Amino acid sequence: MHALYGFARWADDIVDSLEDGPGAPTGDEAARRAAALDRLSADLVRGLAGGQGAEPVVTALADTSGRYAIDPRHFIDFLASMRSDLTVTEYADYAALRGYMHGSAAVIGLQMLPVLGTVVPREEAAPYAAELGVAFQLTNFLRDVGEDLDRGRVYLPQDLLAAHGVDRELLRRCRDEGRTDPRVTAALRAFADLTRAAYRRAAPGVPMLDPVARPCIRTAFVLYGGILDAVADDGWTVLNRRSAVPRRRRALVAADGLLRVAAARLTARRGSAPAAYPSAPCEEAA
């Protein structure tokens, strides 16, 4: 998990750094970031082919990919979406956004699935893992509308915004003036509905996970979904503040997850846990 996260974070930081000020990168800065992604992509190809990565995180990723038989295309698709963030600043409709999220979110779930392990064949759980990645990213898009706007990007589909009388200029005014607008609120509500639908589609996949991993993902499922409630409770003011699940709620859900993990590990040590599916592909890869 550290290797997968480290690689994703490395690439994301190349694209989303605000060290040179707000707004989409232009000119020399855009070229610098594109070149950095080119170097990372070439390093990834060498590492996945069995070579030594120039960056330690690539060497770690290649090792993890080999151990768990993770499809290399997931990493290639991820970098393709990261690269699009350098030039694409909005999406015409939800279908276009879903195309972007295949590489930026769905493949993250697919990368994690072999590491987490499943009690069903991996291919059966894969669509749900991909959809959960999408649900998490849609939640990020809703929570981070203001921050993304500062980076020059609007991830809320343009047709959804237009249906409620919202455009980039209105979003910018609300952000700059620290205010809300009924039209923006209506658009955010509609986007939250799309996000909740993604969680509903992903939910059947959680019981398919290895019992030891299941409580961790369920905790993330509950807490990330809770961000949608926090956004609503805050009055849909995401253009001006970052909504978060209350600390007490986070602590209670996390504590319950830890107890469930402990119980699952104890059951596994006693040999009464259902058979999981992470090992066979890994042994084949080895």
mmCIF file of C-alpha atoms in Angstrom:
data_model
loop_
_atom_site.group_PDB
_atom_site.id
_atom_site.type_symbol
_atom_site.label_atom_id
_atom_site.label_comp_id
_atom_site.label_asym_id
_atom_site.label_seq_id
_atom_site.Cartn_x
_atom_site.Cartn_y
_atom_site.Cartn_z
ATOM 1 C CA MET A 1 0.000 0.000 0.000
ATOM 2 C CA HIS A 2 2.875 2.376 0.778
ATOM 3 C CA ALA A 3 4.382 1.723 -2.642
ATOM 4 C CA LEU A 4 1.090 2.255 -4.465
ATOM 5 C CA TYR A 5 0.332 5.423 -2.527
ATOM 6 C CA GLY A 6 3.869 6.762 -2.853
ATOM 7 C CA PHE A 7 3.842 6.459 -6.636
ATOM 8 C CA ALA A 8 0.387 8.024 -6.994
ATOM 9 C CA ARG A 9 1.332 10.864 -4.642
ATOM 10 C CA TRP A 10 4.575 11.495 -6.541
ATOM 11 C CA ALA A 11 2.792 11.869 -9.869
ATOM 12 C CA ASP A 12 -0.063 13.904 -8.388
ATOM 13 C CA ASP A 13 2.359 16.327 -6.771
ATOM 14 C CA ILE A 14 4.057 16.930 -10.111
ATOM 15 C CA VAL A 15 0.718 17.978 -11.594
ATOM 16 C CA ASP A 16 -0.901 19.797 -8.685
ATOM 17 C CA SER A 17 1.922 21.761 -7.105
ATOM 18 C CA LEU A 18 0.845 25.339 -6.347
ATOM 19 C CA GLU A 19 4.347 26.520 -5.515
ATOM 20 C CA ASP A 20 4.325 28.830 -8.525
ATOM 21 C CA GLY A 21 0.984 30.391 -7.647
ATOM 22 C CA PRO A 22 -2.669 29.629 -8.405
ATOM 23 C CA GLY A 23 -4.068 28.875 -11.819
ATOM 24 C CA ALA A 24 -3.368 26.244 -14.445
ATOM 25 C CA PRO A 25 0.349 25.939 -15.322
ATOM 26 C CA THR A 26 1.355 27.765 -18.475
ATOM 27 C CA GLY A 27 4.472 28.262 -20.560
ATOM 28 C CA ASP A 28 7.719 27.107 -19.020
ATOM 29 C CA GLU A 29 5.994 25.793 -15.891
ATOM 30 C CA ALA A 30 3.633 23.561 -17.894
ATOM 31 C CA ALA A 31 6.591 22.299 -19.917
ATOM 32 C CA ARG A 32 8.555 21.575 -16.733
ATOM 33 C CA ARG A 33 5.741 19.511 -15.268
ATOM 34 C CA ALA A 34 5.181 17.651 -18.550
ATOM 35 C CA ALA A 35 8.897 16.829 -18.708
ATOM 36 C CA ALA A 36 8.818 15.564 -15.119
ATOM 37 C CA LEU A 37 5.906 13.275 -16.001
ATOM 38 C CA ASP A 38 7.815 12.074 -19.088
ATOM 39 C CA ARG A 39 10.771 11.114 -16.893
ATOM 40 C CA LEU A 40 8.519 9.340 -14.420
ATOM 41 C CA SER A 41 6.759 7.453 -17.244
ATOM 42 C CA ALA A 42 10.056 6.301 -18.738
ATOM 43 C CA ASP A 43 11.291 5.281 -15.295
ATOM 44 C CA LEU A 44 8.070 3.324 -14.740
ATOM 45 C CA VAL A 45 8.466 1.427 -18.019
ATOM 46 C CA ARG A 46 12.034 0.452 -17.092
ATOM 47 C CA GLY A 47 11.015 -0.586 -13.595
ATOM 48 C CA LEU A 48 8.072 -2.707 -14.731
ATOM 49 C CA ALA A 49 10.319 -4.384 -17.308
ATOM 50 C CA GLY A 50 12.614 -5.549 -14.519
ATOM 51 C CA GLY A 51 15.113 -2.714 -14.461
ATOM 52 C CA GLN A 52 16.128 -0.494 -11.571
ATOM 53 C CA GLY A 53 14.020 2.642 -11.274
ATOM 54 C CA ALA A 54 15.834 5.942 -11.014
ATOM 55 C CA GLU A 55 13.325 6.909 -8.329
ATOM 56 C CA PRO A 56 13.112 4.586 -5.300
ATOM 57 C CA VAL A 57 9.310 4.838 -5.375
ATOM 58 C CA VAL A 58 9.315 3.315 -8.879
ATOM 59 C CA THR A 59 11.512 0.425 -7.725
ATOM 60 C CA ALA A 60 9.110 -0.187 -4.833
ATOM 61 C CA LEU A 61 6.109 0.004 -7.153
ATOM 62 C CA ALA A 62 7.629 -2.472 -9.623
ATOM 63 C CA ASP A 63 8.316 -4.889 -6.776
ATOM 64 C CA THR A 64 4.731 -4.606 -5.528
ATOM 65 C CA SER A 65 3.332 -4.989 -9.042
ATOM 66 C CA GLY A 66 5.324 -8.175 -9.551
ATOM 67 C CA ARG A 67 4.496 -9.686 -6.175
ATOM 68 C CA TYR A 68 0.757 -9.174 -6.567
ATOM 69 C CA ALA A 69 0.448 -9.566 -10.346
ATOM 70 C CA ILE A 70 -1.027 -6.079 -10.767
ATOM 71 C CA ASP A 71 -1.762 -5.274 -14.402
ATOM 72 C CA PRO A 72 0.883 -2.723 -15.553
ATOM 73 C CA ARG A 73 -1.760 -0.987 -17.671
ATOM 74 C CA HIS A 74 -3.291 0.400 -14.487
ATOM 75 C CA PHE A 75 -0.166 2.478 -13.869
ATOM 76 C CA ILE A 76 0.060 3.600 -17.498
ATOM 77 C CA ASP A 77 -3.598 4.663 -17.472
ATOM 78 C CA PHE A 78 -3.050 6.535 -14.214
ATOM 79 C CA LEU A 79 -0.201 8.582 -15.670
ATOM 80 C CA ALA A 80 -2.294 9.343 -18.760
ATOM 81 C CA SER A 81 -4.972 10.945 -16.592
ATOM 82 C CA MET A 82 -2.333 12.848 -14.628
ATOM 83 C CA ARG A 83 -0.948 14.179 -17.890
ATOM 84 C CA SER A 84 -4.392 15.335 -19.019
ATOM 85 C CA ASP A 85 -4.611 17.536 -15.913
ATOM 86 C CA LEU A 86 -1.864 19.691 -17.427
ATOM 87 C CA THR A 87 -4.064 20.706 -20.357
ATOM 88 C CA VAL A 88 -7.701 19.745 -19.696
ATOM 89 C CA THR A 89 -9.510 22.164 -17.391
ATOM 90 C CA GLU A 90 -13.156 21.041 -17.685
ATOM 91 C CA TYR A 91 -15.376 18.164 -18.829
ATOM 92 C CA ALA A 92 -18.402 18.525 -21.066
ATOM 93 C CA ASP A 93 -20.508 15.861 -19.367
ATOM 94 C CA TYR A 94 -20.423 13.013 -16.871
ATOM 95 C CA ALA A 95 -19.360 10.505 -19.538
ATOM 96 C CA ALA A 96 -16.269 12.588 -20.298
ATOM 97 C CA LEU A 97 -15.504 12.896 -16.594
ATOM 98 C CA ARG A 98 -15.860 9.121 -16.186
ATOM 99 C CA GLY A 99 -13.303 8.677 -18.955
ATOM 100 C CA TYR A 100 -10.818 10.767 -16.992
ATOM 101 C CA MET A 101 -11.638 8.979 -13.744
ATOM 102 C CA HIS A 102 -10.876 5.576 -15.212
ATOM 103 C CA GLY A 103 -7.199 6.500 -15.029
ATOM 104 C CA SER A 104 -7.285 8.793 -12.033
ATOM 105 C CA ALA A 105 -9.537 6.763 -9.714
ATOM 106 C CA ALA A 106 -10.906 3.451 -11.002
ATOM 107 C CA VAL A 107 -7.442 2.013 -11.615
ATOM 108 C CA ILE A 108 -6.450 2.899 -8.037
ATOM 109 C CA GLY A 109 -9.125 0.501 -6.798
ATOM 110 C CA LEU A 110 -7.929 -2.106 -9.285
ATOM 111 C CA GLN A 111 -4.322 -1.697 -8.130
ATOM 112 C CA MET A 112 -5.303 -2.128 -4.485
ATOM 113 C CA LEU A 113 -7.551 -5.137 -4.953
ATOM 114 C CA PRO A 114 -4.810 -7.796 -5.294
ATOM 115 C CA VAL A 115 -3.052 -6.433 -2.211
ATOM 116 C CA LEU A 116 -6.215 -6.404 -0.125
ATOM 117 C CA GLY A 117 -7.233 -9.880 -1.222
ATOM 118 C CA THR A 118 -10.715 -11.217 -1.909
ATOM 119 C CA VAL A 119 -12.942 -14.142 -0.960
ATOM 120 C CA VAL A 120 -14.191 -14.341 -4.543
ATOM 121 C CA PRO A 121 -12.220 -14.466 -7.797
ATOM 122 C CA ARG A 122 -10.504 -11.137 -8.374
ATOM 123 C CA GLU A 123 -12.339 -10.447 -11.624
ATOM 124 C CA GLU A 124 -15.673 -10.679 -9.823
ATOM 125 C CA ALA A 125 -14.700 -7.996 -7.312
ATOM 126 C CA ALA A 126 -12.879 -5.758 -9.801
ATOM 127 C CA PRO A 127 -15.850 -3.672 -11.069
ATOM 128 C CA TYR A 128 -16.838 -2.797 -7.503
ATOM 129 C CA ALA A 129 -13.273 -1.852 -6.568
ATOM 130 C CA ALA A 130 -13.087 0.402 -9.606
ATOM 131 C CA GLU A 131 -16.427 2.018 -8.755
ATOM 132 C CA LEU A 132 -15.363 2.674 -5.172
ATOM 133 C CA GLY A 133 -12.306 4.498 -6.477
ATOM 134 C CA VAL A 134 -14.646 6.618 -8.601
ATOM 135 C CA ALA A 135 -16.941 7.309 -5.625
ATOM 136 C CA PHE A 136 -14.007 8.485 -3.529
ATOM 137 C CA GLN A 137 -12.770 10.805 -6.255
ATOM 138 C CA LEU A 138 -16.217 12.247 -6.916
ATOM 139 C CA THR A 139 -16.312 13.032 -3.198
ATOM 140 C CA ASN A 140 -12.969 14.821 -3.521
ATOM 141 C CA PHE A 141 -14.255 16.812 -6.481
ATOM 142 C CA LEU A 142 -17.268 17.990 -4.489
ATOM 143 C CA ARG A 143 -15.270 18.816 -1.361
ATOM 144 C CA ASP A 144 -12.461 20.564 -3.268
ATOM 145 C CA VAL A 145 -14.408 22.644 -5.805
ATOM 146 C CA GLY A 146 -12.789 25.856 -4.577
ATOM 147 C CA GLU A 147 -9.229 24.506 -4.467
ATOM 148 C CA ASP A 148 -9.557 22.950 -7.924
ATOM 149 C CA LEU A 149 -10.908 26.243 -9.250
ATOM 150 C CA ASP A 150 -7.756 27.935 -7.975
ATOM 151 C CA ARG A 151 -5.773 25.432 -10.048
ATOM 152 C CA GLY A 152 -7.790 26.432 -13.103
ATOM 153 C CA ARG A 153 -9.900 23.262 -13.176
ATOM 154 C CA VAL A 154 -13.620 22.574 -12.892
ATOM 155 C CA TYR A 155 -14.395 18.870 -12.517
ATOM 156 C CA LEU A 156 -18.153 19.269 -12.182
ATOM 157 C CA PRO A 157 -19.543 18.444 -15.659
ATOM 158 C CA GLN A 158 -20.351 21.490 -17.725
ATOM 159 C CA ASP A 159 -23.795 20.242 -18.756
ATOM 160 C CA LEU A 160 -24.728 19.670 -15.107
ATOM 161 C CA LEU A 161 -23.621 23.192 -14.203
ATOM 162 C CA ALA A 162 -25.411 24.722 -17.188
ATOM 163 C CA ALA A 163 -28.634 22.922 -16.282
ATOM 164 C CA HIS A 164 -28.645 24.953 -13.060
ATOM 165 C CA GLY A 165 -27.510 28.242 -14.596
ATOM 166 C CA VAL A 166 -23.905 27.951 -13.375
ATOM 167 C CA ASP A 167 -20.723 28.699 -15.290
ATOM 168 C CA ARG A 168 -17.062 29.133 -14.382
ATOM 169 C CA GLU A 169 -17.476 32.879 -13.943
ATOM 170 C CA LEU A 170 -20.192 32.426 -11.311
ATOM 171 C CA LEU A 171 -18.069 29.882 -9.460
ATOM 172 C CA ARG A 172 -15.151 32.300 -9.533
ATOM 173 C CA ARG A 173 -17.241 35.186 -8.189
ATOM 174 C CA CYS A 174 -18.578 33.065 -5.337
ATOM 175 C CA ARG A 175 -15.060 31.946 -4.505
ATOM 176 C CA ASP A 176 -13.602 35.448 -4.615
ATOM 177 C CA GLU A 177 -16.457 37.046 -2.682
ATOM 178 C CA GLY A 178 -16.809 34.266 -0.107
ATOM 179 C CA ARG A 179 -20.505 33.786 -0.792
ATOM 180 C CA THR A 180 -22.944 31.155 -1.975
ATOM 181 C CA ASP A 181 -25.567 31.211 -4.704
ATOM 182 C CA PRO A 182 -28.782 29.164 -5.002
ATOM 183 C CA ARG A 183 -27.821 28.074 -8.505
ATOM 184 C CA VAL A 184 -24.464 26.779 -7.331
ATOM 185 C CA THR A 185 -26.097 24.985 -4.410
ATOM 186 C CA ALA A 186 -28.524 23.244 -6.767
ATOM 187 C CA ALA A 187 -25.652 22.104 -8.996
ATOM 188 C CA LEU A 188 -23.700 20.814 -6.010
ATOM 189 C CA ARG A 189 -26.741 18.875 -4.791
ATOM 190 C CA ALA A 190 -27.079 17.247 -8.208
ATOM 191 C CA PHE A 191 -23.401 16.307 -8.212
ATOM 192 C CA ALA A 192 -23.753 14.842 -4.711
ATOM 193 C CA ASP A 193 -26.600 12.677 -6.031
ATOM 194 C CA LEU A 194 -24.284 11.315 -8.743
ATOM 195 C CA THR A 195 -21.683 10.597 -6.083
ATOM 196 C CA ARG A 196 -24.104 8.762 -3.783
ATOM 197 C CA ALA A 197 -25.152 6.603 -6.731
ATOM 198 C CA ALA A 198 -21.513 5.589 -7.215
ATOM 199 C CA TYR A 199 -21.292 4.533 -3.550
ATOM 200 C CA ARG A 200 -24.428 2.422 -3.961
ATOM 201 C CA ARG A 201 -22.932 0.679 -6.988
ATOM 202 C CA ALA A 202 -19.659 0.037 -5.134
ATOM 203 C CA ALA A 203 -21.182 -1.235 -1.873
ATOM 204 C CA PRO A 204 -21.658 -4.908 -2.875
ATOM 205 C CA GLY A 205 -17.892 -5.209 -3.353
ATOM 206 C CA VAL A 206 -16.939 -4.611 0.285
ATOM 207 C CA PRO A 207 -18.059 -8.075 1.508
ATOM 208 C CA MET A 208 -16.008 -9.604 -1.320
ATOM 209 C CA LEU A 209 -12.760 -8.454 0.295
ATOM 210 C CA ASP A 210 -10.528 -10.536 2.528
ATOM 211 C CA PRO A 211 -11.986 -10.416 6.070
ATOM 212 C CA VAL A 212 -8.860 -8.741 7.475
ATOM 213 C CA ALA A 213 -8.918 -5.958 4.849
ATOM 214 C CA ARG A 214 -12.694 -5.570 4.842
ATOM 215 C CA PRO A 215 -13.051 -3.396 7.996
ATOM 216 C CA CYS A 216 -10.460 -0.896 6.740
ATOM 217 C CA ILE A 217 -12.242 -0.389 3.440
ATOM 218 C CA ARG A 218 -15.624 -0.273 5.162
ATOM 219 C CA THR A 219 -14.244 2.467 7.437
ATOM 220 C CA ALA A 220 -13.060 4.448 4.417
ATOM 221 C CA PHE A 221 -16.416 3.831 2.727
ATOM 222 C CA VAL A 222 -18.346 5.212 5.706
ATOM 223 C CA LEU A 223 -16.083 8.186 6.430
ATOM 224 C CA TYR A 224 -15.631 9.283 2.827
ATOM 225 C CA GLY A 225 -19.347 8.949 2.243
ATOM 226 C CA GLY A 226 -19.797 11.021 5.388
ATOM 227 C CA ILE A 227 -18.071 13.934 3.671
ATOM 228 C CA LEU A 228 -21.182 14.281 1.510
ATOM 229 C CA ASP A 229 -23.255 14.727 4.664
ATOM 230 C CA ALA A 230 -20.715 17.225 6.023
ATOM 231 C CA VAL A 231 -20.922 19.278 2.826
ATOM 232 C CA ALA A 232 -24.713 19.414 3.142
ATOM 233 C CA ASP A 233 -24.531 20.238 6.855
ATOM 234 C CA ASP A 234 -22.161 23.114 6.081
ATOM 235 C CA GLY A 235 -24.726 24.607 3.705
ATOM 236 C CA TRP A 236 -22.944 23.615 0.478
ATOM 237 C CA THR A 237 -20.213 26.206 1.075
ATOM 238 C CA VAL A 238 -17.419 24.143 -0.497
ATOM 239 C CA LEU A 239 -16.309 27.079 -2.615
ATOM 240 C CA ASN A 240 -15.219 28.820 0.568
ATOM 241 C CA ARG A 241 -14.452 26.088 3.113
ATOM 242 C CA ARG A 242 -13.331 22.459 3.291
ATOM 243 C CA SER A 243 -15.993 20.259 4.835
ATOM 244 C CA ALA A 244 -14.912 17.360 7.035
ATOM 245 C CA VAL A 245 -16.529 14.587 9.059
ATOM 246 C CA PRO A 246 -16.535 15.609 12.765
ATOM 247 C CA ARG A 247 -13.612 14.225 14.758
ATOM 248 C CA ARG A 248 -15.832 12.313 17.172
ATOM 249 C CA ARG A 249 -17.565 10.560 14.299
ATOM 250 C CA ARG A 250 -14.210 9.719 12.705
ATOM 251 C CA ALA A 251 -12.878 8.343 15.979
ATOM 252 C CA LEU A 252 -15.930 6.141 16.576
ATOM 253 C CA VAL A 253 -15.937 4.698 13.072
ATOM 254 C CA ALA A 254 -12.173 4.115 13.120
ATOM 255 C CA ALA A 255 -12.337 2.428 16.530
ATOM 256 C CA ASP A 256 -15.051 0.095 15.304
ATOM 257 C CA GLY A 257 -12.912 -0.710 12.260
ATOM 258 C CA LEU A 258 -9.888 -1.513 14.421
ATOM 259 C CA LEU A 259 -11.942 -3.868 16.563
ATOM 260 C CA ARG A 260 -13.242 -5.631 13.474
ATOM 261 C CA VAL A 261 -9.707 -5.967 12.086
ATOM 262 C CA ALA A 262 -8.495 -7.465 15.364
ATOM 263 C CA ALA A 263 -11.376 -9.953 15.367
ATOM 264 C CA ALA A 264 -10.740 -10.897 11.729
ATOM 265 C CA ARG A 265 -7.038 -11.473 12.397
ATOM 266 C CA LEU A 266 -7.826 -13.638 15.393
ATOM 267 C CA THR A 267 -10.263 -15.683 13.329
ATOM 268 C CA ALA A 268 -7.686 -16.039 10.554
ATOM 269 C CA ARG A 269 -5.038 -17.274 13.002
ATOM 270 C CA ARG A 270 -7.480 -19.896 14.262
ATOM 271 C CA GLY A 271 -7.916 -21.089 10.710
ATOM 272 C CA SER A 272 -11.635 -20.501 10.471
ATOM 273 C CA ALA A 273 -11.618 -17.584 8.050
ATOM 274 C CA PRO A 274 -12.976 -18.105 4.509
ATOM 275 C CA ALA A 275 -10.341 -18.845 1.893
ATOM 276 C CA ALA A 276 -9.057 -15.700 0.182
ATOM 277 C CA TYR A 277 -7.733 -15.245 -3.343
ATOM 278 C CA PRO A 278 -4.610 -13.057 -3.148
ATOM 279 C CA SER A 279 -1.942 -15.767 -3.154
ATOM 280 C CA ALA A 280 -2.342 -17.795 -6.323
ATOM 281 C CA PRO A 281 -1.714 -14.934 -8.805
ATOM 282 C CA CYS A 282 1.257 -13.809 -6.712
ATOM 283 C CA GLU A 283 2.771 -17.272 -6.713
ATOM 284 C CA GLU A 284 2.324 -17.464 -10.453
ATOM 285 C CA ALA A 285 4.021 -14.102 -10.883
ATOM 286 C CA ALA A 286 6.911 -15.193 -8.663
#
